[in-house]
Short mmCIF file of C-alpha atoms and ligand atoms in Angstrom, two decimals:
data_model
loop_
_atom_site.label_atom_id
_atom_site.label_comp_id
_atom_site.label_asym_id
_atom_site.label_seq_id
_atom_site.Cartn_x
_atom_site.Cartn_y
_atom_site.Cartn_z
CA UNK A 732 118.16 249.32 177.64
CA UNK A 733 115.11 250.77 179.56
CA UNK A 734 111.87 250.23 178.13
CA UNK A 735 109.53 253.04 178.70
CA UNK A 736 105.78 252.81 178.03
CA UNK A 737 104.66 256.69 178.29
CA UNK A 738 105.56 259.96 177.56
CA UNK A 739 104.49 263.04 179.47
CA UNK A 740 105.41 266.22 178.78
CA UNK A 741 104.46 269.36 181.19
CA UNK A 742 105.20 273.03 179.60
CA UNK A 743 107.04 275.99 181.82
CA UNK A 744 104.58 279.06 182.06
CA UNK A 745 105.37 282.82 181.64
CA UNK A 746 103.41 285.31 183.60
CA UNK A 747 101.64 287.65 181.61
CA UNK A 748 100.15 289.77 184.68
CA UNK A 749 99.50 289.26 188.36
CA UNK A 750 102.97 288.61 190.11
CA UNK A 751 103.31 288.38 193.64
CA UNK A 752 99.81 287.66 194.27
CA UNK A 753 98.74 283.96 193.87
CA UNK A 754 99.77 283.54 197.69
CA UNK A 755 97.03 285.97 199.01
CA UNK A 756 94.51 284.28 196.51
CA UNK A 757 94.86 287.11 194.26
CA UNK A 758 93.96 286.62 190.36
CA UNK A 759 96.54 286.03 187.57
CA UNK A 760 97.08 285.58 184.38
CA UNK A 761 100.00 283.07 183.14
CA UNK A 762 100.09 281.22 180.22
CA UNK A 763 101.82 277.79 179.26
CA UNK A 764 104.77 278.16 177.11
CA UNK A 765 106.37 276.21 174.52
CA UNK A 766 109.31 274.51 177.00
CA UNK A 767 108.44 271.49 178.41
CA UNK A 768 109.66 268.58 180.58
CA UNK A 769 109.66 265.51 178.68
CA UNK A 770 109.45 262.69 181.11
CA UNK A 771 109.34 259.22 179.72
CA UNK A 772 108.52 256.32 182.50
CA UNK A 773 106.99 252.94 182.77
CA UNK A 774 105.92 250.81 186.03
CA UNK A 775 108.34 248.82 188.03
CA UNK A 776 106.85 245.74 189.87
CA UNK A 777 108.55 247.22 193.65
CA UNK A 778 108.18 249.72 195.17
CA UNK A 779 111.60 251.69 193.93
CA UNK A 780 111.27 254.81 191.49
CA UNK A 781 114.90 254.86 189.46
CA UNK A 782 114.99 258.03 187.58
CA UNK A 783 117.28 259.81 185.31
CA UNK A 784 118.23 263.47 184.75
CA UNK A 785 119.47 263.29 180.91
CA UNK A 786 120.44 266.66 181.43
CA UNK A 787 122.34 266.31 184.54
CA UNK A 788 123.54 263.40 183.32
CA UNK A 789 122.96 261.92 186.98
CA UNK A 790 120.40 259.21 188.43
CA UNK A 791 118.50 258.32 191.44
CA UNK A 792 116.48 255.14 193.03
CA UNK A 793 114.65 255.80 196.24
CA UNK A 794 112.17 253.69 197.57
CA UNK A 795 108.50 254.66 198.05
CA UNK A 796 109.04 253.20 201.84
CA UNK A 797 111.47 255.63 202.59
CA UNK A 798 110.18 259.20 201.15
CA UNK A 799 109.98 260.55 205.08
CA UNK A 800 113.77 260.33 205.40
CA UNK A 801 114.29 262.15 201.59
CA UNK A 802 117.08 259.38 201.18
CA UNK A 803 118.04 256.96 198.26
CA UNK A 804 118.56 253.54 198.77
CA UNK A 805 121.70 253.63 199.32
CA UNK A 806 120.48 255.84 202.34
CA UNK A 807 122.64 258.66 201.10
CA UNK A 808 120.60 262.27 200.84
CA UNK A 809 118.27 262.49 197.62
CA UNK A 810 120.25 264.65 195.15
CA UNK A 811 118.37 268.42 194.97
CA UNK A 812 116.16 268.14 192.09
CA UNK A 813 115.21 264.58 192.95
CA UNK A 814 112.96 266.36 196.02
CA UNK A 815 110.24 267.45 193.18
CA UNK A 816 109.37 264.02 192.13
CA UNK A 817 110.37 262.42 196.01
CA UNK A 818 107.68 265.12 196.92
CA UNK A 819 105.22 265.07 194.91
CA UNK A 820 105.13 260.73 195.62
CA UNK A 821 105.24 261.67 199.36
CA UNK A 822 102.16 264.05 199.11
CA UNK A 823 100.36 261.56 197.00
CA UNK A 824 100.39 258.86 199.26
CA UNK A 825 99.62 261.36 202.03
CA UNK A 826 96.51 262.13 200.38
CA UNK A 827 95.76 257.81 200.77
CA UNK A 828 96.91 257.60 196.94
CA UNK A 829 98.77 253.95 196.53
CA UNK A 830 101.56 254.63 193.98
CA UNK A 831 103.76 251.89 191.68
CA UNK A 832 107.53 252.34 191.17
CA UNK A 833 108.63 253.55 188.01
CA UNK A 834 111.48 253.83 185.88
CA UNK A 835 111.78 256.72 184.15
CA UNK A 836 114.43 259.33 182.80
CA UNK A 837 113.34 263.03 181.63
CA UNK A 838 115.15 266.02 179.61
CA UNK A 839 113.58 270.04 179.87
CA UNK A 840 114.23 272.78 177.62
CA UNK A 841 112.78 275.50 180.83
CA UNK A 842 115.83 277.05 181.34
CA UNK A 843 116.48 276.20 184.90
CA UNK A 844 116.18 279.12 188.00
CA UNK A 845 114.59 281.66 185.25
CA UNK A 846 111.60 282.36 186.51
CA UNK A 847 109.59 280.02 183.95
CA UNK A 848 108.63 277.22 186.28
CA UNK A 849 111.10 274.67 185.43
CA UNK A 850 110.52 272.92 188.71
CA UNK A 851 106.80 273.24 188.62
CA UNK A 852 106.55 271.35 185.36
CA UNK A 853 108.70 268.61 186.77
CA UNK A 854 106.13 268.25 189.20
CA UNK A 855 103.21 267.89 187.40
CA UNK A 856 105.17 265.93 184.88
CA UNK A 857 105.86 263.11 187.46
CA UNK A 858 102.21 263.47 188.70
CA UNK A 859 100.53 263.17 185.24
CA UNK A 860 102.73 259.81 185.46
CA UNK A 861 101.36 258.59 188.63
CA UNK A 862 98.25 259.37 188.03
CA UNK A 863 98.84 257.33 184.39
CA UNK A 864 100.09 254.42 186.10
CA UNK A 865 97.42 254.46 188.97
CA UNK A 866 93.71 252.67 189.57
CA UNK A 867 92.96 256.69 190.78
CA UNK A 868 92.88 259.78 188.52
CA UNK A 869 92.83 263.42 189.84
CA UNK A 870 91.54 266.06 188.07
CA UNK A 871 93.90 268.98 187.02
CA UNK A 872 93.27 271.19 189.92
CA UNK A 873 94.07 268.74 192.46
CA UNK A 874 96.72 267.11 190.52
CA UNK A 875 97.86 271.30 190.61
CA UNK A 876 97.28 271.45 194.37
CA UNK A 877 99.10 268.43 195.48
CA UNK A 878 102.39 269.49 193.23
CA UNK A 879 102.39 272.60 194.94
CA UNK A 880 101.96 271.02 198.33
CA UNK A 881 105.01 269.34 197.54
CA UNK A 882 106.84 272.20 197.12
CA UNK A 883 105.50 273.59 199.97
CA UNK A 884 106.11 270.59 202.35
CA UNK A 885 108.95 268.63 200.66
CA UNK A 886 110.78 271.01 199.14
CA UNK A 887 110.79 273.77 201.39
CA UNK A 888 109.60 276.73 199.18
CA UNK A 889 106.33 278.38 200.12
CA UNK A 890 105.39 278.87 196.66
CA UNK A 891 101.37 279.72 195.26
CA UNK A 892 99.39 277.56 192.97
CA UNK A 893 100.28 279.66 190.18
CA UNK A 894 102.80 277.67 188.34
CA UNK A 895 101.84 273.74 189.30
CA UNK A 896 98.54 275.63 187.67
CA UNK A 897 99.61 277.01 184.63
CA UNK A 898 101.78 274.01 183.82
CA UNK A 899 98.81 271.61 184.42
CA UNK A 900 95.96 273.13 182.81
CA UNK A 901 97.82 275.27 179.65
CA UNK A 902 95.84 276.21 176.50
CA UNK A 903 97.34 276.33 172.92
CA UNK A 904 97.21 280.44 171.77
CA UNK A 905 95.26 281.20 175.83
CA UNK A 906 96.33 282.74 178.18
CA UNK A 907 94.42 281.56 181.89
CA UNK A 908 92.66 283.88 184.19
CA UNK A 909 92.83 281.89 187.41
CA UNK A 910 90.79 283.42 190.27
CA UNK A 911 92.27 281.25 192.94
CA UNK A 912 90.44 282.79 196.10
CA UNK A 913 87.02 280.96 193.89
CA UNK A 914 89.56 278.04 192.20
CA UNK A 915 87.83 279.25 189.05
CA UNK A 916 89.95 279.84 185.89
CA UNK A 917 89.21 280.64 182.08
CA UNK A 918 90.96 280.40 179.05
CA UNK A 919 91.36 284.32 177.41
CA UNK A 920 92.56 283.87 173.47
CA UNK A 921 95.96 286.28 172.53
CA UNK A 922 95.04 288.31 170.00
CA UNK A 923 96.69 286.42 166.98
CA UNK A 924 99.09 289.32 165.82
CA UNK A 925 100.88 289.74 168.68
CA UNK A 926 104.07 287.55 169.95
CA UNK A 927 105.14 286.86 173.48
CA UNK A 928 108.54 287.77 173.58
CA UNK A 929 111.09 285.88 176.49
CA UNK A 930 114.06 287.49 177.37
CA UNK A 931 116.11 285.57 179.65
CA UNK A 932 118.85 288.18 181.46
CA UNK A 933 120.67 285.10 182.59
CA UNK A 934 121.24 285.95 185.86
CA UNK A 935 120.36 283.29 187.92
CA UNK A 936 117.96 283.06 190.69
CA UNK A 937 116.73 281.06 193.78
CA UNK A 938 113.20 280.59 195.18
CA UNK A 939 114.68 278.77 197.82
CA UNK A 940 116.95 282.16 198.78
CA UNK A 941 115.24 283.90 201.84
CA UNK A 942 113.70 287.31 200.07
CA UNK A 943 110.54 284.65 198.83
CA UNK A 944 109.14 283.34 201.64
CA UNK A 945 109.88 287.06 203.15
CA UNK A 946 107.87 288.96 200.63
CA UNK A 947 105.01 285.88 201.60
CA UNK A 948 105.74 286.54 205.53
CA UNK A 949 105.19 290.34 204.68
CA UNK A 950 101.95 289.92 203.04
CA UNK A 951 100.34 287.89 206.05
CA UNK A 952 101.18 290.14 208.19
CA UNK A 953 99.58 293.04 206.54
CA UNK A 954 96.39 290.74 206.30
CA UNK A 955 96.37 290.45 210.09
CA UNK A 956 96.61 294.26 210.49
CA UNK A 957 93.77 294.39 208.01
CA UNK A 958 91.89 292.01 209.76
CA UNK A 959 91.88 294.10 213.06
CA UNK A 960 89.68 296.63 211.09
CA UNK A 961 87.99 294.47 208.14
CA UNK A 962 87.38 291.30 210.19
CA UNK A 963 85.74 289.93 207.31
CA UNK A 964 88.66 289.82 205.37
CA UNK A 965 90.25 286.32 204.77
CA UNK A 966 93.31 287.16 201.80
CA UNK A 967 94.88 290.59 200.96
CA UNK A 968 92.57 289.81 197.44
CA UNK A 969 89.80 291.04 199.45
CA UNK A 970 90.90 294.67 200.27
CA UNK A 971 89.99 296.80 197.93
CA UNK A 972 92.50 299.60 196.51
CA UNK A 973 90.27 302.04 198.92
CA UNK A 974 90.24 299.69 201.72
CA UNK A 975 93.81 300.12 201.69
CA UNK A 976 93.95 303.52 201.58
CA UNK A 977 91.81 304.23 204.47
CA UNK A 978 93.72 301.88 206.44
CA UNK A 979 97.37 301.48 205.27
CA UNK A 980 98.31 304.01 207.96
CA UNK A 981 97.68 301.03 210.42
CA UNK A 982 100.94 299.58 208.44
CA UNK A 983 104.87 299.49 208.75
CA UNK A 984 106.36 301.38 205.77
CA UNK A 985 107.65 298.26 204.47
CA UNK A 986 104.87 296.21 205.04
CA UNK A 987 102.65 298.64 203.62
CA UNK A 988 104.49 299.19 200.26
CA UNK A 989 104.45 295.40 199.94
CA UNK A 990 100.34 295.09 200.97
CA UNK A 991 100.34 298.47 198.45
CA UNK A 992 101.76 295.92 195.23
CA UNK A 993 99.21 293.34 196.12
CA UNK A 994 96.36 295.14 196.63
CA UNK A 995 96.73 297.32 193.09
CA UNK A 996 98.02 294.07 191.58
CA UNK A 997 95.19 292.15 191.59
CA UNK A 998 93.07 295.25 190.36
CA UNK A 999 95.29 295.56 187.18
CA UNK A 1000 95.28 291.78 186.37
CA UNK A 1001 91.21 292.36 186.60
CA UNK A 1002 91.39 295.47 184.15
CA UNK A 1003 94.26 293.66 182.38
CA UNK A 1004 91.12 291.01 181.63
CA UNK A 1005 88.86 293.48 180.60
CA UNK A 1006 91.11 294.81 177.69
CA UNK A 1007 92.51 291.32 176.70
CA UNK A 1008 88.35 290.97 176.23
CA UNK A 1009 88.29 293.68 174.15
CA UNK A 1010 91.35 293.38 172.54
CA UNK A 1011 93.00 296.68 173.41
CA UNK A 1012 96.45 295.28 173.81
CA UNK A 1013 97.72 299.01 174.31
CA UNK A 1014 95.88 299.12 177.34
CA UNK A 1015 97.21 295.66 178.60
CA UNK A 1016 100.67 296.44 177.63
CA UNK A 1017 100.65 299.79 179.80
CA UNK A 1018 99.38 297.51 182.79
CA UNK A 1019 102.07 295.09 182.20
CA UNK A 1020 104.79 298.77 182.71
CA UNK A 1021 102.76 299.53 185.60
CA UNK A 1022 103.41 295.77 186.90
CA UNK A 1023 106.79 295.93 186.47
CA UNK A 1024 107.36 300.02 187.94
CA UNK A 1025 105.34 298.55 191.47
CA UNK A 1026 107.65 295.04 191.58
CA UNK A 1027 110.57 297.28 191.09
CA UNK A 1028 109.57 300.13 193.99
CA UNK A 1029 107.23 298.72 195.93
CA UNK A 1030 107.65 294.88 196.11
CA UNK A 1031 111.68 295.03 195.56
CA UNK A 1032 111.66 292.04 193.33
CA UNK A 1033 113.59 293.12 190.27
CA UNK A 1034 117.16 294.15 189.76
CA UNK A 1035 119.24 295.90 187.03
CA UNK A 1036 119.69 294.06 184.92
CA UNK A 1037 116.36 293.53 184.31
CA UNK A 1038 115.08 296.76 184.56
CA UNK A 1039 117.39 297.62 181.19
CA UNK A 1040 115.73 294.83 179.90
CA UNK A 1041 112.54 296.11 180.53
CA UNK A 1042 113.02 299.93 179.69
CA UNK A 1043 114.93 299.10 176.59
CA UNK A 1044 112.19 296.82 175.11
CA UNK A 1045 109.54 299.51 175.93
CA UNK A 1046 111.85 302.12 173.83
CA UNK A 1047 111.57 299.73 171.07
CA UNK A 1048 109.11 299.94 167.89
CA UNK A 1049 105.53 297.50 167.80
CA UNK A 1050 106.37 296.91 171.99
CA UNK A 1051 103.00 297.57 174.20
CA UNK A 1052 104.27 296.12 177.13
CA UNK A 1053 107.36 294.46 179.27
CA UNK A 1054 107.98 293.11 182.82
CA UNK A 1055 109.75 291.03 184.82
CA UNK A 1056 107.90 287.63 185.09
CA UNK A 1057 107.76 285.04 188.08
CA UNK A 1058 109.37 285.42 191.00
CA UNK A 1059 112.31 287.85 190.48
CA UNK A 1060 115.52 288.43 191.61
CA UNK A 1061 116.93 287.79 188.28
CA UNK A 1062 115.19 285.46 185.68
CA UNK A 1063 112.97 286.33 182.39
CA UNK A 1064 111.09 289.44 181.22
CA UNK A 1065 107.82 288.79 179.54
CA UNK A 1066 107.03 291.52 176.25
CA UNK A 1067 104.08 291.73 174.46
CA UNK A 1068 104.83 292.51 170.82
CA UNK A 1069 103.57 293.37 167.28
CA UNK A 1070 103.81 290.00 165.45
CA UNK A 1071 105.44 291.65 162.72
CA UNK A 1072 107.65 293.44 164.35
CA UNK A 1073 108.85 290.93 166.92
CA UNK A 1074 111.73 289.57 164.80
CA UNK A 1075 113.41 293.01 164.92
CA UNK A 1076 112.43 293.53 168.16
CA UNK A 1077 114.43 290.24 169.71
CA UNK A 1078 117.30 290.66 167.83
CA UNK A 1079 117.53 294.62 168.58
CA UNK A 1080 116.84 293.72 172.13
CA UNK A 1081 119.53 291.37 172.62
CA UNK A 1082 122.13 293.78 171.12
CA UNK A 1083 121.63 296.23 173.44
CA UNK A 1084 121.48 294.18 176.28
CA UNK A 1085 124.59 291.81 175.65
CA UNK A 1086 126.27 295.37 174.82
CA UNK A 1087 125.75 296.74 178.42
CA UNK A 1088 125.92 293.51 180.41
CA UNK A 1089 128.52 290.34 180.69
CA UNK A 1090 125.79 288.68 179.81
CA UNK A 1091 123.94 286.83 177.19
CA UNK A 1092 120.61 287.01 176.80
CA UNK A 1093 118.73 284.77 175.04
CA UNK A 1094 115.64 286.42 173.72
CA UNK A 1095 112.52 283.90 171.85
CA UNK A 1096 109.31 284.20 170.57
CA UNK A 1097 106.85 282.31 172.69
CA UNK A 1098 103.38 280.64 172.08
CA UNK A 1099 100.44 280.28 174.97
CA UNK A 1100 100.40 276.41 174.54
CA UNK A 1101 99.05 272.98 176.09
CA UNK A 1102 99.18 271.84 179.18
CA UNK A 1103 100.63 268.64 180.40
CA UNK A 1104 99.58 265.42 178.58
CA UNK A 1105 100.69 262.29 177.50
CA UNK A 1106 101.93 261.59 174.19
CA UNK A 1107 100.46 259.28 171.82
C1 GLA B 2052 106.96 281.86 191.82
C2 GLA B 2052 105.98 281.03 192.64
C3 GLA B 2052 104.55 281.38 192.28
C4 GLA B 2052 104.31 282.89 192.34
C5 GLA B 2052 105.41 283.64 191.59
C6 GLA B 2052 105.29 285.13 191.77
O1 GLA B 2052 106.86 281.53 190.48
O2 GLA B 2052 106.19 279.65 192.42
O3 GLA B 2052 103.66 280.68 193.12
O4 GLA B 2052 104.22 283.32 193.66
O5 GLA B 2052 106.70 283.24 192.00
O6 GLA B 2052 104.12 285.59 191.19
#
């Protein structure tokens, strides 16, 4: 039997607003959930990492030597999900950070592919153990930075800093307005009678499929359009809803409807703000529709499935608001609901929708939590 020292555990985040944005520095507004990665690890005197995936019921040793290659040491391919923690140990040391080996074996209740970062808090959970069982010690941002790098390089997803964020830096009953153009974030309280509700449609999605780093491609090249005329301009954050209606005529059609989301995106998650402030959660919740109405026309990033999840939640008593959350194509809705209603309103919800579909949702009542940290 393994001995391990530590515990970690990193949380999933749901988005409440600002999807689609974090990659043109645009604001949002996620919040840690209650699902975590529990990783449990201890140093190794070489320089192998030997970890297992309780819930794949598989394991892998690679050696620190030999991240380059992404092989084991048996020089046989790293399994899939072993590239997160491969990655984020070959971005580490790229960044001059000397790194033990470990033995360690994790479990996660983030449903995996649903849009709740699942991958993400793996990630930071294997960084928060570096960084335990190192001389250095990053703070949170960077630690964020360098997990999304790994995705980036390592893993092969051009992802934002939005989850490797949210997963990092989480705050019990907060949700986080992170303005990443300024790398400046805040911790917003709920309002303490309303529940985030997670419906999961079950269908399965990919990152990694091509429509991702597409909607990203899209995006840049509406900035370089915009930069022809606004040479100041350095991220689609910086054009202004009237900026881009003076100049969106300089656009594709497609290109423009996808510059069109971003742009009035990261003006709602800025209103969205305001009310949360003020706590006018009607007024938030209508943003949230308005989020989901420009993902589904504009940005193409919902489907079905999910859109009877959303309009049947909004037809539903003490509901102010529901959306599609993270990256799309499938995955979770987010809903904003009356605390005392939202018992009624998961149970009602997953009638209907295991009524019209093959399949089964599984609909919970969240809770803005903590970000990753080590257990006692
Ligand atoms: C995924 C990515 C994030 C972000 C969302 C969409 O979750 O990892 O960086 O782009 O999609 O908002």
């Amino acid at each position: 039997m393994t001995e391990y020292q530590y515990t970690v555990t990193a949380p999933g985040r749901v988005n409440l607003l600002g999807e689609h944005v974090d990659y043109c520095n645009g604001p949002v507004l996620p919040a840690a959930i209650d699902r975590a990665v529990s990783l449990r690890f201890a140093p190794r005197e070489d320089e192998r990492v030997l970890i297992s995936a309780l819930d794949l019921h598989e394991s892998v040793c690679f050696s620190l030597r030999e991240l380059e290659a992404k092989i084991d040491i048996h020089r046989q391919p790293l399994p899939g999900w072993a590239a997160y923690p491969a990655g984020v140990a070959h971005v580490l040391q790229h960044h001059n950070l000397p790194l033990r080996g470990m033995n360690a074996e994790f479990t996660s209740d983030i449903p995996i592919g649903a849009g709740l970062s699942s991958s993400a808090a793996v990630e930071v959970a294997f960084a928060v153990a570096w960084d335990t069982l190192s001389p250095w010690s990053l703070d949170r941002m960077t630690l964020a930075r360098y997990c999304q790098e790994a995705e980036n390089r390592y893993v092969g997803v051009n992802c934002g800093l939005m989850d490797q964020f949210a997963s990092a830096n989480g705050v019990a009953d907060h949700a986080l307005y992170f303005q990443i153009h300024k790398l400046h974030w805040e911790p917003i309280p709920m309002p303490p009678d309303i529940a985030i509700i997670i419906a999961d449609s079950r269908m399965p999605h990919s990152l990694q499929t091509s429509e991702y780093n597409e909607r990203r491609a899209a995006t840049e090249e509406a900035l370089h359009i915009f930069q022809t005329v606004m040479p100041a301009v350095s991220a689609l954050v910086d054009v202004s809803p009237a900026d881009f209606e003076a100049h969106k005529h300089l656009l594709p059609a497609k290109i423009a409807q996808r510059a069109q989301h971003v742009v009035y995106e990261c003006d709602r998650v800025n209103q969205a703000v305001q009310a949360l402030r003020a706590g006018d959660v009607a007024a938030f919740g209508k943003l949230m529709i308005a989020t989901h109405a420009s993902l589904r026309d504009l940005y193409e990033v919902s489907v079905p499935e999910i859109d009877f999840l959303v309009d049947t939640a909004i037809s539903l008593p003490g509901c102010y608001g529901a959306r599609i959350t993270g990256g799309g194509f499938g995955g979770c809705t987010v809903n904003l609901v009356a605390a005392e209603q939202a018992e009624t309103f998961a149970k009602e919800l997953k009638r209907r929708y295991d009524q019209h579909t093959p399949y089964e949702t599984e609909v919970y009542v969240s809770r803005a939590s903590q970000g990753a940290h080590l257990l006692a």
